[in-house]
Amino acid sequence: MKKTIATAIALVAIAGFGASANAAPVRFHYNTQELDSSTSVEQLYQRIGAVAKNACASNDPKALWMQSADAQCASDLVNDIVLEIGNPGLSALHAQS
């Protein structure tokens, strides 16, 4: 069975001296069969990480100061997706990472 998770990430845009936060929706699709074996769970977890990294990537690759914020955003998004899926094997793999 195919499932979709919709979550929002907070994107912080800094302009001048002020900062504003916007929520950007992220949709993650997975098939429940991806939770059937440890190998498929590992592949799913890698895919979750790739989606999170892509969703949280700064628009300006030269903005080195944003790398830490991007990494925290991706980490938070992976955590949210894993929690939403709620699979013990996936949660255990996430806890080890």
Coordinates of C-alpha atoms in Angstrom, one line a residue:
M1 CA 0.0 0.0 0.0
K2 CA 1.4 3.4 -1.0
K3 CA 1.4 6.1 1.7
T4 CA 2.2 9.8 1.6
I5 CA 3.5 11.9 4.4
A6 CA 3.1 15.6 4.3
T7 CA 5.1 17.7 6.7
A8 CA 6.3 21.3 6.8
I9 CA 9.8 22.6 7.2
A10 CA 10.6 26.0 8.5
L11 CA 12.7 27.9 6.1
V12 CA 14.4 31.0 7.5
A13 CA 15.0 33.8 5.2
I14 CA 17.3 36.6 6.5
A15 CA 16.9 40.0 5.0
G16 CA 18.8 42.9 6.4
F17 CA 18.5 42.8 10.2
G18 CA 15.3 40.8 10.4
A19 CA 14.3 37.2 9.9
S20 CA 11.1 35.7 8.8
A21 CA 10.1 32.0 9.0
N22 CA 7.9 30.3 6.4
A23 CA 6.7 26.7 6.3
A24 CA 7.2 24.9 3.1
P25 CA 5.3 21.6 2.6
V26 CA 7.2 18.5 1.9
R27 CA 5.5 15.4 0.6
F28 CA 7.2 12.0 1.1
H29 CA 5.8 8.9 -0.6
Y30 CA 6.6 5.4 0.4
N31 CA 5.2 1.9 0.0
T32 CA 4.4 -0.1 3.1
Q33 CA 6.3 -3.0 1.5
E34 CA 9.5 -0.9 2.0
L35 CA 9.1 -1.7 5.7
D36 CA 9.1 -5.5 5.2
S37 CA 12.9 -6.2 5.4
S38 CA 15.9 -4.6 6.9
T39 CA 17.4 -4.1 3.5
S40 CA 14.4 -2.2 2.2
V41 CA 14.2 -0.2 5.5
E42 CA 17.8 0.9 5.0
Q43 CA 17.0 1.9 1.4
L44 CA 13.9 3.8 2.6
Y45 CA 16.0 5.6 5.3
Q46 CA 18.6 6.6 2.7
R47 CA 15.8 8.0 0.5
I48 CA 14.3 9.9 3.4
G49 CA 17.7 11.5 4.0
A50 CA 18.1 12.4 0.4
V51 CA 14.6 14.0 0.3
A52 CA 15.3 16.0 3.5
K53 CA 18.7 17.2 2.2
N54 CA 17.2 18.3 -1.0
A55 CA 14.2 20.0 0.7
C56 CA 16.5 21.9 3.1
A57 CA 19.2 22.9 0.7
S58 CA 19.9 26.6 0.5
N59 CA 19.2 28.3 -2.8
D60 CA 22.7 29.9 -2.7
P61 CA 25.5 27.3 -2.6
K62 CA 27.9 30.1 -1.8
A63 CA 26.2 30.9 1.5
L64 CA 28.5 28.8 3.6
W65 CA 27.0 30.2 6.8
M66 CA 23.7 28.4 5.9
Q67 CA 25.3 24.9 5.9
S68 CA 24.6 24.5 9.6
A69 CA 21.0 25.6 9.2
D70 CA 20.6 23.3 6.2
A71 CA 22.0 20.3 8.1
Q72 CA 19.7 21.0 11.2
C73 CA 16.7 21.4 8.9
A74 CA 17.4 18.1 7.2
S75 CA 18.0 16.3 10.5
D76 CA 14.7 17.7 11.9
L77 CA 12.8 16.7 8.7
V78 CA 14.2 13.1 8.8
N79 CA 13.2 12.9 12.4
D80 CA 9.6 14.1 11.6
I81 CA 9.2 11.6 8.7
V82 CA 10.5 8.7 10.7
L83 CA 8.2 9.5 13.6
E84 CA 5.3 9.9 11.2
I85 CA 5.9 6.5 9.6
G86 CA 6.1 5.0 13.1
N87 CA 7.8 1.7 12.1
P88 CA 10.0 0.2 14.9
G89 CA 12.7 -1.0 12.5
L90 CA 13.0 2.4 10.8
S91 CA 13.0 4.1 14.2
A92 CA 15.8 1.9 15.5
L93 CA 17.9 2.6 12.4
H94 CA 17.3 6.3 12.8
A95 CA 18.3 6.1 16.5
Q96 CA 21.6 4.4 15.5
S97 CA 22.4 7.1 12.9

